[in-house]
PDB file of C-alpha atoms in Angstrom:
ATOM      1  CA  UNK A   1      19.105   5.403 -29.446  1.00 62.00           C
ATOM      2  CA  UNK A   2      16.548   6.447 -26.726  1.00 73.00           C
ATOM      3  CA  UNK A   3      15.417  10.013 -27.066  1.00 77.00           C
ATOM      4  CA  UNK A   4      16.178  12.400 -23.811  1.00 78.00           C
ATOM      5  CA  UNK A   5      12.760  12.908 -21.267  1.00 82.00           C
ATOM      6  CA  UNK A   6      10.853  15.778 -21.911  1.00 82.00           C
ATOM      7  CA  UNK A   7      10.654  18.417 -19.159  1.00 80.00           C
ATOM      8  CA  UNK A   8       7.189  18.599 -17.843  1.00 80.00           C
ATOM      9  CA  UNK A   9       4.671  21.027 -19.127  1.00 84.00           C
ATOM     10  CA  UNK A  10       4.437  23.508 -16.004  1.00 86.00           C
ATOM     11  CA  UNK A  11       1.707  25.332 -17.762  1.00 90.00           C
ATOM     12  CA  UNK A  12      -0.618  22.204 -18.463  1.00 89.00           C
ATOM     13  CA  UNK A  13       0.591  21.291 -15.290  1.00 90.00           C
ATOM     14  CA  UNK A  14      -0.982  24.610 -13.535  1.00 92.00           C
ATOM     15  CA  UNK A  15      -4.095  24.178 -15.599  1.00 93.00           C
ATOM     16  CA  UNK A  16      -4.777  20.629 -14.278  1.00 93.00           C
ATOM     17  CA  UNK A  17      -4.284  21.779 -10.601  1.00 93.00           C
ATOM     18  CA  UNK A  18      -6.076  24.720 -10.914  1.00 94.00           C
ATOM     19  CA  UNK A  19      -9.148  23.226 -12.549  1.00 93.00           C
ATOM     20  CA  UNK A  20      -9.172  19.991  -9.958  1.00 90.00           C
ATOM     21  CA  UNK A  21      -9.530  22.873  -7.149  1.00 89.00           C
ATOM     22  CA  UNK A  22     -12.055  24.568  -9.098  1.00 88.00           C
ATOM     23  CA  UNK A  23     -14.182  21.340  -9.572  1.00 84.00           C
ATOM     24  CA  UNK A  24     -13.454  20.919  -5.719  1.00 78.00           C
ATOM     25  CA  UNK A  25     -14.547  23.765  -4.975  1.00 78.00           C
ATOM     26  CA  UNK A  26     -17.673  23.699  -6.972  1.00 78.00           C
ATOM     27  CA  UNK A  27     -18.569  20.136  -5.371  1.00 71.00           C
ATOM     28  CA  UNK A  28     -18.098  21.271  -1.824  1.00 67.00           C
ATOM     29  CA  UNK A  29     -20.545  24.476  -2.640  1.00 70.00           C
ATOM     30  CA  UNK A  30     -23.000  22.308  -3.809  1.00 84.00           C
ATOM     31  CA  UNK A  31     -23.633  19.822  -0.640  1.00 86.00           C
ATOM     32  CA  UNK A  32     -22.870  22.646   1.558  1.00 88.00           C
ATOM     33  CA  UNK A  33     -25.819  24.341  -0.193  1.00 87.00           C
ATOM     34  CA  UNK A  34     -27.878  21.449  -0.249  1.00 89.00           C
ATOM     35  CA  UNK A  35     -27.393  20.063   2.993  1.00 93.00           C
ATOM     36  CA  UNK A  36     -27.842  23.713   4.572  1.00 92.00           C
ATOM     37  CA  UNK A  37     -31.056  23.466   2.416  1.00 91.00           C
ATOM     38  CA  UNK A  38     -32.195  20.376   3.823  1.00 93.00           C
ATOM     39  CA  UNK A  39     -31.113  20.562   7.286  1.00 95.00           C
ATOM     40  CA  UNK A  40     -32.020  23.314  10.421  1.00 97.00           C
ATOM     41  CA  UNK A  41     -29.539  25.236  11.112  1.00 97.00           C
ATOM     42  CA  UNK A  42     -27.831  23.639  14.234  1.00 97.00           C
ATOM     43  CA  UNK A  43     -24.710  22.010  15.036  1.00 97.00           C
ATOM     44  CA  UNK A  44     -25.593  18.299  15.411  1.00 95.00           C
ATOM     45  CA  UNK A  45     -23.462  17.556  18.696  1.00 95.00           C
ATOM     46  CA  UNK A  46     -23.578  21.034  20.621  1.00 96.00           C
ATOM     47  CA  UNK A  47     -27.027  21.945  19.590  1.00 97.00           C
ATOM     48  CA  UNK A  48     -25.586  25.514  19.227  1.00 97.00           C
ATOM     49  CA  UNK A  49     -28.003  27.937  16.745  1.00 97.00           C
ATOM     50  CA  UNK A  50     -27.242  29.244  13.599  1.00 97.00           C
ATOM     51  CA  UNK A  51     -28.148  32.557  11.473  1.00 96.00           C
ATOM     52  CA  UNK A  52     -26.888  34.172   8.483  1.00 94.00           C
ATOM     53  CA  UNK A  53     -24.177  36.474  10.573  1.00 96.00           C
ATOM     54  CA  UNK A  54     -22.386  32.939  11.736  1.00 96.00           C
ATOM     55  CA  UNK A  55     -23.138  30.342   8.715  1.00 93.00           C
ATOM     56  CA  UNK A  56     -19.717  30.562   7.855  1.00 92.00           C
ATOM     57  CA  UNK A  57     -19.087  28.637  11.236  1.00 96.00           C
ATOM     58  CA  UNK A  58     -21.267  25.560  10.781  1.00 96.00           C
ATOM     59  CA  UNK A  59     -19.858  23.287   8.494  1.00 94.00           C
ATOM     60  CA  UNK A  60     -21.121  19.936   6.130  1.00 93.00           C
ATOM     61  CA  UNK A  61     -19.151  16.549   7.908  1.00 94.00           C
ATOM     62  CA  UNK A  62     -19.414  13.704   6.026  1.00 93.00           C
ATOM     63  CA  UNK A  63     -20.449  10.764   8.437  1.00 92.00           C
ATOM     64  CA  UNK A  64     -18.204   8.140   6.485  1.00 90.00           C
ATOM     65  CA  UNK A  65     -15.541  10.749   6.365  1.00 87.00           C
ATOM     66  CA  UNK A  66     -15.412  10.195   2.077  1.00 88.00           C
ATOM     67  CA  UNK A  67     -15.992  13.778   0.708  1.00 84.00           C
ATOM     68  CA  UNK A  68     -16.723  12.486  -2.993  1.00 84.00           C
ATOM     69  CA  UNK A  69     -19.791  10.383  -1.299  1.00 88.00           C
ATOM     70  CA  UNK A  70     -22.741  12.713  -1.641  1.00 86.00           C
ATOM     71  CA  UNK A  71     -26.102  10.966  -1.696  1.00 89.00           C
ATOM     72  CA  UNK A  72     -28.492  13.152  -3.052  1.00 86.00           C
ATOM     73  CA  UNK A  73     -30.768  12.272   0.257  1.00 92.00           C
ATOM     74  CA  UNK A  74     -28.031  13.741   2.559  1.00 91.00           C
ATOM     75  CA  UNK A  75     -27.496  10.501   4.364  1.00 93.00           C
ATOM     76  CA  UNK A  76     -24.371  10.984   4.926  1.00 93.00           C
ATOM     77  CA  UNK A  77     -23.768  14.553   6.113  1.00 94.00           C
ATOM     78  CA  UNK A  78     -24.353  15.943   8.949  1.00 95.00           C
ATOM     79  CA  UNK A  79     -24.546  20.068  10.178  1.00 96.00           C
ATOM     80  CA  UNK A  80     -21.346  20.320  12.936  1.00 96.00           C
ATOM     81  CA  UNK A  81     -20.146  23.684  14.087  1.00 96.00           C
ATOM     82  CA  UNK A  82     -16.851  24.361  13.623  1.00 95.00           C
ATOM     83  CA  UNK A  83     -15.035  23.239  17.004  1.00 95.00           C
ATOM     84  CA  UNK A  84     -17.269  19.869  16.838  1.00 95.00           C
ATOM     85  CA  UNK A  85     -16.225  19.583  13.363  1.00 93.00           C
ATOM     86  CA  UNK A  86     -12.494  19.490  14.302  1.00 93.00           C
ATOM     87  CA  UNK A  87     -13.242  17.296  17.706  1.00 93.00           C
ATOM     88  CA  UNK A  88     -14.982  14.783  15.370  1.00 91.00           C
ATOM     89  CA  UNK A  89     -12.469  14.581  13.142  1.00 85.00           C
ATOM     90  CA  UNK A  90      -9.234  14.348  15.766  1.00 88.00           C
ATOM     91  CA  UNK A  91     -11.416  11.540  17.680  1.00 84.00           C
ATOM     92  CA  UNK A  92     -11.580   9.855  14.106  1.00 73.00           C
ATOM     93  CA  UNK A  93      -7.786  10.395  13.627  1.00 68.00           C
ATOM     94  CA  UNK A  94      -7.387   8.686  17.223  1.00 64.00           C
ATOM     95  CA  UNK A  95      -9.808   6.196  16.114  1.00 61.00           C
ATOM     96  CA  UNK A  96      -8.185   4.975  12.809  1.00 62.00           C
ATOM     97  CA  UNK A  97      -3.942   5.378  14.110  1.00 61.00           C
ATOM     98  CA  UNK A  98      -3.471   8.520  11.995  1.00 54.00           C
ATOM     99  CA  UNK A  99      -2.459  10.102  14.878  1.00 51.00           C
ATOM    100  CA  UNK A 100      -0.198   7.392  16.068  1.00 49.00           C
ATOM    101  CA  UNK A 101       1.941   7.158  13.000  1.00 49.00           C
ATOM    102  CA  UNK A 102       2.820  10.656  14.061  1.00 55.00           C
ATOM    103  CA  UNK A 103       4.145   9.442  17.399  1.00 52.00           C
ATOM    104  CA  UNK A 104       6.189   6.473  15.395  1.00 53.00           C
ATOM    105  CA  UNK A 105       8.162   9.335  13.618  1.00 57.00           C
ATOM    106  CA  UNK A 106       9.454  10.619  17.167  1.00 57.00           C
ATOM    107  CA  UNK A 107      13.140   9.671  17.823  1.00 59.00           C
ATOM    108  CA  UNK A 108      12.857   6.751  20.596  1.00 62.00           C
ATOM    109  CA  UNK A 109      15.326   7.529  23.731  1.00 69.00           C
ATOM    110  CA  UNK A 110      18.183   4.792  23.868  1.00 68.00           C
ATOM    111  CA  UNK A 111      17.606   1.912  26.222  1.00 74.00           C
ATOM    112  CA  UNK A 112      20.949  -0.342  25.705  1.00 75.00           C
ATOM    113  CA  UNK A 113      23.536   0.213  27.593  1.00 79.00           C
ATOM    114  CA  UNK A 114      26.528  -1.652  25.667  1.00 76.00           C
ATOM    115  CA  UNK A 115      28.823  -0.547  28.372  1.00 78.00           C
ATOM    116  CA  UNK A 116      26.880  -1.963  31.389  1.00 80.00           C
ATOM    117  CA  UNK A 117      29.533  -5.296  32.071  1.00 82.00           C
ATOM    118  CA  UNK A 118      32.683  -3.880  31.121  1.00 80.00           C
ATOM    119  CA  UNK A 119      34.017  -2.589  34.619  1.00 82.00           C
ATOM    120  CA  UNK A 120      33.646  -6.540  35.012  1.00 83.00           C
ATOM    121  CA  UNK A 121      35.291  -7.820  31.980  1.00 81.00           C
ATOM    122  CA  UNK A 122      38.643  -5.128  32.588  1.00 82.00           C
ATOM    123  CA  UNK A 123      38.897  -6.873  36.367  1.00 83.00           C
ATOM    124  CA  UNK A 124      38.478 -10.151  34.816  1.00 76.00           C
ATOM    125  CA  UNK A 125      41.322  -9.506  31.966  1.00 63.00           C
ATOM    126  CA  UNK A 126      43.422  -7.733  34.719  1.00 58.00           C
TER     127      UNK A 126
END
């Protein structure tokens, strides 16, 4: 006789999540830290300047848009503010059909008309 399923662990569950966002977040500090390191600090596309008061507002893009690829040369990251950061990545959506598959989940409007040729099939029967 098969035994019953055992209900999932919540609490190893938890654990797993919370240490795959810790090790996320520890990866993301340490390109962000290396490629602010490397390059000036200037938004690659506006050209707008940096200091410490606004750092938080220029982010790390990765060029092939693959977060876990971080060469140690910073090939492919580049410094975008964070408005650039967001155009980049909407033209990239627009780019690859992300964006459409949104517009294939909208409810297309009825074109049929099933009723079109039956004021001619009534005079016809009549």
């Amino acid at each position: 006789m098969a035994t019953p399923p055992r209900p999932p662990d919540n609490d190893r569950l938890d654990r797993i999540v919370a240490q795959a966002r810790r090790d996320a977040d520890q990866r993301a500090k340490g390109y962000r830290e290396r490629a602010l390191g490397m390059y000036p600090w200037v938004c690659g596309r506006c050209a707008r300047e940096f200091d410490r008061s606004n750092l938080s507002e220029l982010t790390v893009h990765h060029r092939n848009h693959n977060h876990d690829d971080n060469p140690p040369d910073g090939s492919n990251w580049e410094l975008l503010c964070l408005y650039c950061h967001d155009n980049e990545h909407s033209r990239y959506g627009d780019h690859t059909g992300v964006a459409a598959g949104r517009a294939e989940d909208a409810v297309a409007t009825a074109t049929s008309q099933p009723f079109a040729a039956l004021a001619a099939l009534l005079k016809r029967d009549g």
